[in-house]
Amino acid sequence: MEGESIYEVDSGDGLGADIISTVEFNHTGELLATGDKGGRVVIFQREPESKNEPYNQGEYNVYSTFQSHEPEFDYLKSLEIEEKINKIKWLPQQNAAHSLLSTNGHCWLFGMKHLLQTDKTIKLWKITERDKRPEGYNLKDEEGKLKDLSTVTSLQVPVLKPMDLMVEVTPRRIFANGHTYHVNSISVNSDCETYMSADDLRINLWHLAITDRSFNIVDIKPANMEDLTEVITASEFHPHHCNLFVYSSSKGSLRLCDMRASALCDKHSKLYEEPEDPSNRSFFSEIISSVSDVKFSHSGRYMLTRDYLTVKVWDLNMETKPVETYQVHDYLRSKLCSLYENDCIFDKFECAWNGSDSVIMTGAYNNFFRMFDRNTKRDVTLEASRESSKPRAILKPRRVCVGGKRRKDDISVDSLDFTKKILHTAWHPTENIIAIAATNNLYIFQDKVNSEMH
């Protein structure tokens, strides 16, 4: 990968509101949206290729910034509802305008039996451009005020005059009262009419045109919360079959559901689980096996999951074990105790497919991110840093040394910075362009995949 751009999102409040919490390309890859802890959404647009330099791919520049969610306070429960943007999902473009869904709300999980309840909202935003304005109204003056009808002595034809481009972002719908727990996923259905949202215990199906009600399709909340043993961690619709969706759990399992089978999908169609090796059993086994992200491949044949130490590829036709398992940072296995003490073991890393489903990507610590080539089985560790983000700078592979002899550029596992973590990543739907969120910095790398991957 080559460096292209780095963008710093700075709120200036010093409270971490500018930390990026989600990254998402639209379906063409021309737009890229980020959400942050301060409730803001920043949209980047890819500039058109230069006619003088046809091989110079356009860079991404800031297109629009708007406040999606504000902090609120629930006086009945004495709880503050965070404005942090948990997820952004683009809707397939139907006309000249673009649309996206954003959701807020975050709550800390103090053990399985003490889930915090706060109201979350999902908002549908419309993004439009305006580069012309009408002039020559008959009943209004230039400032838009109504004229005195007695002064109108002749009629004229209004005309459209060019103006500086304006990007307008307007809230179209607000979907409220659907969730009381932490919303971890939004997924737009391939029918382009419905979407689902998932929290820790429930998954709801919404129609994009109906805001006051949703249909509960999964509910794992037990009658007695003392009996709660797992929570929902992520969910996604199948890219081609509008009746299929998958959700993952904190126990490391995946459940594929078919909405044609029953209205309430509490009974799954398929259960994907890997038997635990008894010899590796430890106090941390259940924590590190929790699935933090699940993504269908573009083809719809495979599922990609991320847990704390690995990424796994599952074939929809094989439930007993994954077809591929890749170690992300196995050198941390001996440090799980200290990672538990500093809460890093609960970090939720995301994962992503490239456009052809041949390479997968996920984040790690020290601002490292990992790529795995499914064909050659080669992998590479790359670093998102200001040096690597300079235009045309080639990303150099990094290597973490556990012990023994160290090569020149190796970094010791004891020197890793666990405050620098790549949790959120996104891959352009068709090209080798990736977006990496590192705290309040967004890195965009493009061009050919690193030679280590071939």
PDB file of N, CA, C and O in Angstrom, residues 136-203:
ATOM      1  N   GLY A 136     -35.764  36.008  -9.657  1.00  0.00           N
ATOM      2  CA  GLY A 136     -36.842  36.608 -10.447  1.00  0.00           C
ATOM      3  C   GLY A 136     -38.224  36.136 -10.029  1.00  0.00           C
ATOM      4  O   GLY A 136     -39.096  35.930 -10.874  1.00  0.00           O
ATOM      5  N   TYR A 137     -38.431  35.975  -8.706  1.00  0.00           N
ATOM      6  CA  TYR A 137     -39.764  35.596  -8.235  1.00  0.00           C
ATOM      7  C   TYR A 137     -40.752  36.740  -8.506  1.00  0.00           C
ATOM      8  O   TYR A 137     -40.399  37.921  -8.456  1.00  0.00           O
ATOM      9  N   ASN A 138     -41.984  36.373  -8.745  1.00  0.00           N
ATOM     10  CA  ASN A 138     -43.014  37.388  -8.954  1.00  0.00           C
ATOM     11  C   ASN A 138     -43.567  37.921  -7.641  1.00  0.00           C
ATOM     12  O   ASN A 138     -43.874  39.102  -7.529  1.00  0.00           O
ATOM     13  N   LEU A 139     -43.692  37.054  -6.624  1.00  0.00           N
ATOM     14  CA  LEU A 139     -44.349  37.448  -5.376  1.00  0.00           C
ATOM     15  C   LEU A 139     -43.379  37.634  -4.213  1.00  0.00           C
ATOM     16  O   LEU A 139     -43.792  37.934  -3.113  1.00  0.00           O
ATOM     17  N   LYS A 140     -42.068  37.407  -4.453  1.00  0.00           N
ATOM     18  CA  LYS A 140     -41.073  37.572  -3.398  1.00  0.00           C
ATOM     19  C   LYS A 140     -39.975  38.514  -3.878  1.00  0.00           C
ATOM     20  O   LYS A 140     -39.669  38.571  -5.070  1.00  0.00           O
ATOM     21  N   ASP A 141     -39.362  39.222  -2.929  1.00  0.00           N
ATOM     22  CA  ASP A 141     -38.218  40.045  -3.299  1.00  0.00           C
ATOM     23  C   ASP A 141     -36.946  39.209  -3.212  1.00  0.00           C
ATOM     24  O   ASP A 141     -36.997  38.000  -2.941  1.00  0.00           O
ATOM     25  N   GLU A 142     -35.781  39.854  -3.413  1.00  0.00           N
ATOM     26  CA  GLU A 142     -34.522  39.120  -3.453  1.00  0.00           C
ATOM     27  C   GLU A 142     -34.177  38.483  -2.108  1.00  0.00           C
ATOM     28  O   GLU A 142     -33.429  37.522  -2.041  1.00  0.00           O
ATOM     29  N   GLU A 143     -34.730  39.018  -1.015  1.00  0.00           N
ATOM     30  CA  GLU A 143     -34.463  38.467   0.317  1.00  0.00           C
ATOM     31  C   GLU A 143     -35.472  37.399   0.714  1.00  0.00           C
ATOM     32  O   GLU A 143     -35.410  36.858   1.812  1.00  0.00           O
ATOM     33  N   GLY A 144     -36.437  37.102  -0.184  1.00  0.00           N
ATOM     34  CA  GLY A 144     -37.414  36.053   0.093  1.00  0.00           C
ATOM     35  C   GLY A 144     -38.666  36.522   0.783  1.00  0.00           C
ATOM     36  O   GLY A 144     -39.547  35.708   1.096  1.00  0.00           O
ATOM     37  N   LYS A 145     -38.769  37.839   1.044  1.00  0.00           N
ATOM     38  CA  LYS A 145     -39.972  38.357   1.695  1.00  0.00           C
ATOM     39  C   LYS A 145     -41.080  38.576   0.674  1.00  0.00           C
ATOM     40  O   LYS A 145     -40.830  38.938  -0.479  1.00  0.00           O
ATOM     41  N   LEU A 146     -42.332  38.351   1.097  1.00  0.00           N
ATOM     42  CA  LEU A 146     -43.473  38.532   0.192  1.00  0.00           C
ATOM     43  C   LEU A 146     -43.638  40.007  -0.180  1.00  0.00           C
ATOM     44  O   LEU A 146     -43.552  40.901   0.667  1.00  0.00           O
ATOM     45  N   LYS A 147     -43.875  40.234  -1.472  1.00  0.00           N
ATOM     46  CA  LYS A 147     -44.087  41.605  -1.947  1.00  0.00           C
ATOM     47  C   LYS A 147     -45.524  42.054  -1.675  1.00  0.00           C
ATOM     48  O   LYS A 147     -46.429  41.224  -1.505  1.00  0.00           O
ATOM     49  N   ASP A 148     -45.703  43.347  -1.644  1.00  0.00           N
ATOM     50  CA  ASP A 148     -47.046  43.925  -1.608  1.00  0.00           C
ATOM     51  C   ASP A 148     -47.660  43.706  -2.988  1.00  0.00           C
ATOM     52  O   ASP A 148     -47.122  44.160  -4.006  1.00  0.00           O
ATOM     53  N   LEU A 149     -48.770  42.959  -3.041  1.00  0.00           N
ATOM     54  CA  LEU A 149     -49.362  42.586  -4.341  1.00  0.00           C
ATOM     55  C   LEU A 149     -49.717  43.812  -5.185  1.00  0.00           C
ATOM     56  O   LEU A 149     -49.730  43.739  -6.418  1.00  0.00           O
ATOM     57  N   SER A 150     -49.981  44.943  -4.555  1.00  0.00           N
ATOM     58  CA  SER A 150     -50.350  46.137  -5.327  1.00  0.00           C
ATOM     59  C   SER A 150     -49.168  46.687  -6.120  1.00  0.00           C
ATOM     60  O   SER A 150     -49.339  47.458  -7.066  1.00  0.00           O
ATOM     61  N   THR A 151     -47.932  46.274  -5.721  1.00  0.00           N
ATOM     62  CA  THR A 151     -46.751  46.781  -6.435  1.00  0.00           C
ATOM     63  C   THR A 151     -46.373  45.882  -7.608  1.00  0.00           C
ATOM     64  O   THR A 151     -45.500  46.230  -8.390  1.00  0.00           O
ATOM     65  N   VAL A 152     -47.012  44.681  -7.712  1.00  0.00           N
ATOM     66  CA  VAL A 152     -46.693  43.760  -8.813  1.00  0.00           C
ATOM     67  C   VAL A 152     -47.482  44.194 -10.041  1.00  0.00           C
ATOM     68  O   VAL A 152     -48.703  44.034 -10.099  1.00  0.00           O
ATOM     69  N   THR A 153     -46.777  44.767 -11.003  1.00  0.00           N
ATOM     70  CA  THR A 153     -47.455  45.291 -12.206  1.00  0.00           C
ATOM     71  C   THR A 153     -47.221  44.439 -13.427  1.00  0.00           C
ATOM     72  O   THR A 153     -47.918  44.568 -14.431  1.00  0.00           O
ATOM     73  N   SER A 154     -46.210  43.550 -13.346  1.00  0.00           N
ATOM     74  CA  SER A 154     -45.939  42.684 -14.510  1.00  0.00           C
ATOM     75  C   SER A 154     -45.421  41.346 -14.015  1.00  0.00           C
ATOM     76  O   SER A 154     -44.916  41.224 -12.890  1.00  0.00           O
ATOM     77  N   LEU A 155     -45.551  40.351 -14.860  1.00  0.00           N
ATOM     78  CA  LEU A 155     -45.087  39.002 -14.517  1.00  0.00           C
ATOM     79  C   LEU A 155     -43.777  38.714 -15.246  1.00  0.00           C
ATOM     80  O   LEU A 155     -43.562  39.180 -16.367  1.00  0.00           O
ATOM     81  N   GLN A 156     -42.917  37.958 -14.578  1.00  0.00           N
ATOM     82  CA  GLN A 156     -41.652  37.552 -15.195  1.00  0.00           C
ATOM     83  C   GLN A 156     -41.433  36.063 -14.972  1.00  0.00           C
ATOM     84  O   GLN A 156     -42.028  35.459 -14.080  1.00  0.00           O
ATOM     85  N   VAL A 157     -40.575  35.488 -15.792  1.00  0.00           N
ATOM     86  CA  VAL A 157     -40.268  34.061 -15.684  1.00  0.00           C
ATOM     87  C   VAL A 157     -39.029  33.902 -14.796  1.00  0.00           C
ATOM     88  O   VAL A 157     -37.967  34.431 -15.125  1.00  0.00           O
ATOM     89  N   PRO A 158     -39.156  33.205 -13.634  1.00  0.00           N
ATOM     90  CA  PRO A 158     -37.979  32.983 -12.786  1.00  0.00           C
ATOM     91  C   PRO A 158     -36.911  32.186 -13.543  1.00  0.00           C
ATOM     92  O   PRO A 158     -37.222  31.343 -14.385  1.00  0.00           O
ATOM     93  N   VAL A 159     -35.653  32.467 -13.258  1.00  0.00           N
ATOM     94  CA  VAL A 159     -34.553  31.766 -13.917  1.00  0.00           C
ATOM     95  C   VAL A 159     -33.619  31.181 -12.853  1.00  0.00           C
ATOM     96  O   VAL A 159     -33.567  31.654 -11.714  1.00  0.00           O
ATOM     97  N   LEU A 160     -32.873  30.124 -13.220  1.00  0.00           N
ATOM     98  CA  LEU A 160     -31.897  29.504 -12.328  1.00  0.00           C
ATOM     99  C   LEU A 160     -30.523  30.083 -12.621  1.00  0.00           C
ATOM    100  O   LEU A 160     -30.049  30.035 -13.754  1.00  0.00           O
ATOM    101  N   LYS A 161     -29.877  30.640 -11.609  1.00  0.00           N
ATOM    102  CA  LYS A 161     -28.547  31.222 -11.757  1.00  0.00           C
ATOM    103  C   LYS A 161     -27.524  30.342 -11.021  1.00  0.00           C
ATOM    104  O   LYS A 161     -27.803  29.814  -9.952  1.00  0.00           O
ATOM    105  N   PRO A 162     -26.316  30.221 -11.600  1.00  0.00           N
ATOM    106  CA  PRO A 162     -25.271  29.424 -10.922  1.00  0.00           C
ATOM    107  C   PRO A 162     -24.889  30.034  -9.577  1.00  0.00           C
ATOM    108  O   PRO A 162     -24.936  31.242  -9.391  1.00  0.00           O
ATOM    109  N   MET A 163     -24.514  29.180  -8.629  1.00  0.00           N
ATOM    110  CA  MET A 163     -24.052  29.627  -7.324  1.00  0.00           C
ATOM    111  C   MET A 163     -22.969  28.673  -6.842  1.00  0.00           C
ATOM    112  O   MET A 163     -22.755  27.599  -7.433  1.00  0.00           O
ATOM    113  N   ASP A 164     -22.246  29.043  -5.798  1.00  0.00           N
ATOM    114  CA  ASP A 164     -21.238  28.152  -5.228  1.00  0.00           C
ATOM    115  C   ASP A 164     -21.913  26.882  -4.711  1.00  0.00           C
ATOM    116  O   ASP A 164     -23.015  26.932  -4.155  1.00  0.00           O
ATOM    117  N   LEU A 165     -21.227  25.760  -4.909  1.00  0.00           N
ATOM    118  CA  LEU A 165     -21.795  24.471  -4.508  1.00  0.00           C
ATOM    119  C   LEU A 165     -22.072  24.445  -3.013  1.00  0.00           C
ATOM    120  O   LEU A 165     -21.220  24.788  -2.195  1.00  0.00           O
ATOM    121  N   MET A 166     -23.299  24.048  -2.667  1.00  0.00           N
ATOM    122  CA  MET A 166     -23.689  23.864  -1.269  1.00  0.00           C
ATOM    123  C   MET A 166     -24.090  22.416  -1.045  1.00  0.00           C
ATOM    124  O   MET A 166     -24.834  21.850  -1.837  1.00  0.00           O
ATOM    125  N   VAL A 167     -23.540  21.829   0.006  1.00  0.00           N
ATOM    126  CA  VAL A 167     -23.934  20.471   0.387  1.00  0.00           C
ATOM    127  C   VAL A 167     -24.889  20.588   1.564  1.00  0.00           C
ATOM    128  O   VAL A 167     -24.530  21.129   2.616  1.00  0.00           O
ATOM    129  N   GLU A 168     -26.096  20.105   1.373  1.00  0.00           N
ATOM    130  CA  GLU A 168     -27.108  20.203   2.428  1.00  0.00           C
ATOM    131  C   GLU A 168     -27.367  18.819   3.021  1.00  0.00           C
ATOM    132  O   GLU A 168     -27.589  17.848   2.288  1.00  0.00           O
ATOM    133  N   VAL A 169     -27.318  18.734   4.343  1.00  0.00           N
ATOM    134  CA  VAL A 169     -27.609  17.480   5.046  1.00  0.00           C
ATOM    135  C   VAL A 169     -28.848  17.700   5.891  1.00  0.00           C
ATOM    136  O   VAL A 169     -28.886  18.580   6.749  1.00  0.00           O
ATOM    137  N   THR A 170     -29.884  16.919   5.632  1.00  0.00           N
ATOM    138  CA  THR A 170     -31.148  17.104   6.356  1.00  0.00           C
ATOM    139  C   THR A 170     -31.598  15.780   6.972  1.00  0.00           C
ATOM    140  O   THR A 170     -31.469  14.718   6.353  1.00  0.00           O
ATOM    141  N   PRO A 171     -32.117  15.840   8.211  1.00  0.00           N
ATOM    142  CA  PRO A 171     -32.652  14.614   8.821  1.00  0.00           C
ATOM    143  C   PRO A 171     -34.005  14.277   8.206  1.00  0.00           C
ATOM    144  O   PRO A 171     -34.926  15.092   8.229  1.00  0.00           O
ATOM    145  N   ARG A 172     -34.119  13.100   7.648  1.00  0.00           N
ATOM    146  CA  ARG A 172     -35.362  12.697   6.998  1.00  0.00           C
ATOM    147  C   ARG A 172     -36.278  11.931   7.945  1.00  0.00           C
ATOM    148  O   ARG A 172     -37.493  12.114   7.934  1.00  0.00           O
ATOM    149  N   ARG A 173     -35.686  11.041   8.746  1.00  0.00           N
ATOM    150  CA  ARG A 173     -36.501  10.249   9.670  1.00  0.00           C
ATOM    151  C   ARG A 173     -35.693   9.950  10.926  1.00  0.00           C
ATOM    152  O   ARG A 173     -34.479   9.833  10.886  1.00  0.00           O
ATOM    153  N   ILE A 174     -36.413   9.807  12.032  1.00  0.00           N
ATOM    154  CA  ILE A 174     -35.797   9.417  13.298  1.00  0.00           C
ATOM    155  C   ILE A 174     -36.499   8.164  13.802  1.00  0.00           C
ATOM    156  O   ILE A 174     -37.713   8.161  14.030  1.00  0.00           O
ATOM    157  N   PHE A 175     -35.752   7.094  13.943  1.00  0.00           N
ATOM    158  CA  PHE A 175     -36.296   5.814  14.412  1.00  0.00           C
ATOM    159  C   PHE A 175     -35.941   5.691  15.897  1.00  0.00           C
ATOM    160  O   PHE A 175     -34.792   5.429  16.250  1.00  0.00           O
ATOM    161  N   ALA A 176     -36.930   5.907  16.741  1.00  0.00           N
ATOM    162  CA  ALA A 176     -36.674   5.936  18.186  1.00  0.00           C
ATOM    163  C   ALA A 176     -37.429   4.810  18.892  1.00  0.00           C
ATOM    164  O   ALA A 176     -38.268   4.120  18.303  1.00  0.00           O
ATOM    165  N   ASN A 177     -37.106   4.644  20.167  1.00  0.00           N
ATOM    166  CA  ASN A 177     -37.803   3.694  21.055  1.00  0.00           C
ATOM    167  C   ASN A 177     -37.695   2.241  20.593  1.00  0.00           C
ATOM    168  O   ASN A 177     -38.540   1.423  20.927  1.00  0.00           O
ATOM    169  N   GLY A 178     -36.647   1.933  19.836  1.00  0.00           N
ATOM    170  CA  GLY A 178     -36.484   0.550  19.378  1.00  0.00           C
ATOM    171  C   GLY A 178     -35.528  -0.251  20.237  1.00  0.00           C
ATOM    172  O   GLY A 178     -35.569  -1.477  20.240  1.00  0.00           O
ATOM    173  N   HIS A 179     -34.650   0.452  20.974  1.00  0.00           N
ATOM    174  CA  HIS A 179     -33.624  -0.249  21.743  1.00  0.00           C
ATOM    175  C   HIS A 179     -33.438   0.388  23.120  1.00  0.00           C
ATOM    176  O   HIS A 179     -33.474   1.607  23.256  1.00  0.00           O
ATOM    177  N   THR A 180     -33.249  -0.476  24.095  1.00  0.00           N
ATOM    178  CA  THR A 180     -32.909   0.013  25.430  1.00  0.00           C
ATOM    179  C   THR A 180     -31.487  -0.361  25.810  1.00  0.00           C
ATOM    180  O   THR A 180     -30.977   0.101  26.829  1.00  0.00           O
ATOM    181  N   TYR A 181     -30.833  -1.207  25.009  1.00  0.00           N
ATOM    182  CA  TYR A 181     -29.459  -1.610  25.299  1.00  0.00           C
ATOM    183  C   TYR A 181     -28.529  -1.090  24.201  1.00  0.00           C
ATOM    184  O   TYR A 181     -28.968  -0.516  23.212  1.00  0.00           O
ATOM    185  N   HIS A 182     -27.245  -1.312  24.392  1.00  0.00           N
ATOM    186  CA  HIS A 182     -26.195  -0.840  23.498  1.00  0.00           C
ATOM    187  C   HIS A 182     -26.406  -1.347  22.072  1.00  0.00           C
ATOM    188  O   HIS A 182     -26.392  -2.542  21.816  1.00  0.00           O
ATOM    189  N   VAL A 183     -26.611  -0.438  21.107  1.00  0.00           N
ATOM    190  CA  VAL A 183     -26.776  -0.814  19.691  1.00  0.00           C
ATOM    191  C   VAL A 183     -25.396  -1.085  19.108  1.00  0.00           C
ATOM    192  O   VAL A 183     -24.534  -0.207  19.086  1.00  0.00           O
ATOM    193  N   ASN A 184     -25.171  -2.311  18.643  1.00  0.00           N
ATOM    194  CA  ASN A 184     -23.856  -2.668  18.115  1.00  0.00           C
ATOM    195  C   ASN A 184     -23.821  -2.811  16.603  1.00  0.00           C
ATOM    196  O   ASN A 184     -22.738  -2.859  16.009  1.00  0.00           O
ATOM    197  N   SER A 185     -24.991  -2.887  15.948  1.00  0.00           N
ATOM    198  CA  SER A 185     -25.002  -3.127  14.497  1.00  0.00           C
ATOM    199  C   SER A 185     -26.201  -2.488  13.824  1.00  0.00           C
ATOM    200  O   SER A 185     -27.293  -2.430  14.401  1.00  0.00           O
ATOM    201  N   ILE A 186     -25.967  -2.010  12.602  1.00  0.00           N
ATOM    202  CA  ILE A 186     -27.044  -1.665  11.680  1.00  0.00           C
ATOM    203  C   ILE A 186     -26.707  -2.354  10.367  1.00  0.00           C
ATOM    204  O   ILE A 186     -25.547  -2.373   9.958  1.00  0.00           O
ATOM    205  N   SER A 187     -27.685  -2.926   9.699  1.00  0.00           N
ATOM    206  CA  SER A 187     -27.445  -3.568   8.415  1.00  0.00           C
ATOM    207  C   SER A 187     -28.630  -3.333   7.489  1.00  0.00           C
ATOM    208  O   SER A 187     -29.772  -3.611   7.865  1.00  0.00           O
ATOM    209  N   VAL A 188     -28.345  -2.788   6.310  1.00  0.00           N
ATOM    210  CA  VAL A 188     -29.398  -2.507   5.336  1.00  0.00           C
ATOM    211  C   VAL A 188     -29.621  -3.747   4.486  1.00  0.00           C
ATOM    212  O   VAL A 188     -28.671  -4.376   4.002  1.00  0.00           O
ATOM    213  N   ASN A 189     -30.874  -4.112   4.314  1.00  0.00           N
ATOM    214  CA  ASN A 189     -31.223  -5.319   3.566  1.00  0.00           C
ATOM    215  C   ASN A 189     -31.039  -5.109   2.073  1.00  0.00           C
ATOM    216  O   ASN A 189     -31.117  -3.994   1.558  1.00  0.00           O
ATOM    217  N   SER A 190     -30.835  -6.210   1.357  1.00  0.00           N
ATOM    218  CA  SER A 190     -30.666  -6.137  -0.096  1.00  0.00           C
ATOM    219  C   SER A 190     -31.965  -5.771  -0.805  1.00  0.00           C
ATOM    220  O   SER A 190     -31.941  -5.433  -1.992  1.00  0.00           O
ATOM    221  N   ASP A 191     -33.115  -5.810  -0.095  1.00  0.00           N
ATOM    222  CA  ASP A 191     -34.370  -5.383  -0.724  1.00  0.00           C
ATOM    223  C   ASP A 191     -34.492  -3.862  -0.785  1.00  0.00           C
ATOM    224  O   ASP A 191     -35.422  -3.320  -1.402  1.00  0.00           O
ATOM    225  N   CYS A 192     -33.520  -3.152  -0.137  1.00  0.00           N
ATOM    226  CA  CYS A 192     -33.458  -1.681  -0.129  1.00  0.00           C
ATOM    227  C   CYS A 192     -34.698  -1.040   0.495  1.00  0.00           C
ATOM    228  O   CYS A 192     -34.921   0.164   0.323  1.00  0.00           O
ATOM    229  N   GLU A 193     -35.486  -1.820   1.209  1.00  0.00           N
ATOM    230  CA  GLU A 193     -36.681  -1.291   1.863  1.00  0.00           C
ATOM    231  C   GLU A 193     -36.614  -1.415   3.380  1.00  0.00           C
ATOM    232  O   GLU A 193     -37.260  -0.648   4.097  1.00  0.00           O
ATOM    233  N   THR A 194     -35.851  -2.374   3.859  1.00  0.00           N
ATOM    234  CA  THR A 194     -35.796  -2.641   5.292  1.00  0.00           C
ATOM    235  C   THR A 194     -34.348  -2.651   5.777  1.00  0.00           C
ATOM    236  O   THR A 194     -33.414  -2.791   4.990  1.00  0.00           O
ATOM    237  N   TYR A 195     -34.198  -2.501   7.086  1.00  0.00           N
ATOM    238  CA  TYR A 195     -32.887  -2.653   7.705  1.00  0.00           C
ATOM    239  C   TYR A 195     -33.091  -3.221   9.097  1.00  0.00           C
ATOM    240  O   TYR A 195     -34.200  -3.194   9.638  1.00  0.00           O
ATOM    241  N   MET A 196     -32.020  -3.769   9.656  1.00  0.00           N
ATOM    242  CA  MET A 196     -32.132  -4.279  11.025  1.00  0.00           C
ATOM    243  C   MET A 196     -31.106  -3.601  11.913  1.00  0.00           C
ATOM    244  O   MET A 196     -30.064  -3.132  11.461  1.00  0.00           O
ATOM    245  N   SER A 197     -31.456  -3.517  13.178  1.00  0.00           N
ATOM    246  CA  SER A 197     -30.553  -2.974  14.188  1.00  0.00           C
ATOM    247  C   SER A 197     -30.495  -3.959  15.341  1.00  0.00           C
ATOM    248  O   SER A 197     -31.515  -4.537  15.722  1.00  0.00           O
ATOM    249  N   ALA A 198     -29.301  -4.134  15.878  1.00  0.00           N
ATOM    250  CA  ALA A 198     -29.118  -5.130  16.941  1.00  0.00           C
ATOM    251  C   ALA A 198     -28.523  -4.474  18.170  1.00  0.00           C
ATOM    252  O   ALA A 198     -27.605  -3.656  18.078  1.00  0.00           O
ATOM    253  N   ASP A 199     -29.052  -4.856  19.344  1.00  0.00           N
ATOM    254  CA  ASP A 199     -28.423  -4.460  20.594  1.00  0.00           C
ATOM    255  C   ASP A 199     -27.951  -5.722  21.310  1.00  0.00           C
ATOM    256  O   ASP A 199     -27.922  -6.811  20.722  1.00  0.00           O
ATOM    257  N   ASP A 200     -27.613  -5.604  22.580  1.00  0.00           N
ATOM    258  CA  ASP A 200     -27.048  -6.740  23.308  1.00  0.00           C
ATOM    259  C   ASP A 200     -28.002  -7.935  23.406  1.00  0.00           C
ATOM    260  O   ASP A 200     -27.555  -9.079  23.486  1.00  0.00           O
ATOM    261  N   LEU A 201     -29.312  -7.664  23.398  1.00  0.00           N
ATOM    262  CA  LEU A 201     -30.263  -8.756  23.637  1.00  0.00           C
ATOM    263  C   LEU A 201     -31.310  -8.925  22.539  1.00  0.00           C
ATOM    264  O   LEU A 201     -31.978  -9.956  22.495  1.00  0.00           O
ATOM    265  N   ARG A 202     -31.458  -7.936  21.673  1.00  0.00           N
ATOM    266  CA  ARG A 202     -32.540  -8.023  20.679  1.00  0.00           C
ATOM    267  C   ARG A 202     -32.091  -7.525  19.317  1.00  0.00           C
ATOM    268  O   ARG A 202     -31.199  -6.680  19.206  1.00  0.00           O
ATOM    269  N   ILE A 203     -32.749  -8.036  18.275  1.00  0.00           N
ATOM    270  CA  ILE A 203     -32.562  -7.548  16.912  1.00  0.00           C
ATOM    271  C   ILE A 203     -33.923  -7.120  16.380  1.00  0.00           C
ATOM    272  O   ILE A 203     -34.897  -7.870  16.475  1.00  0.00           O
TER     273      ILE A 203
END
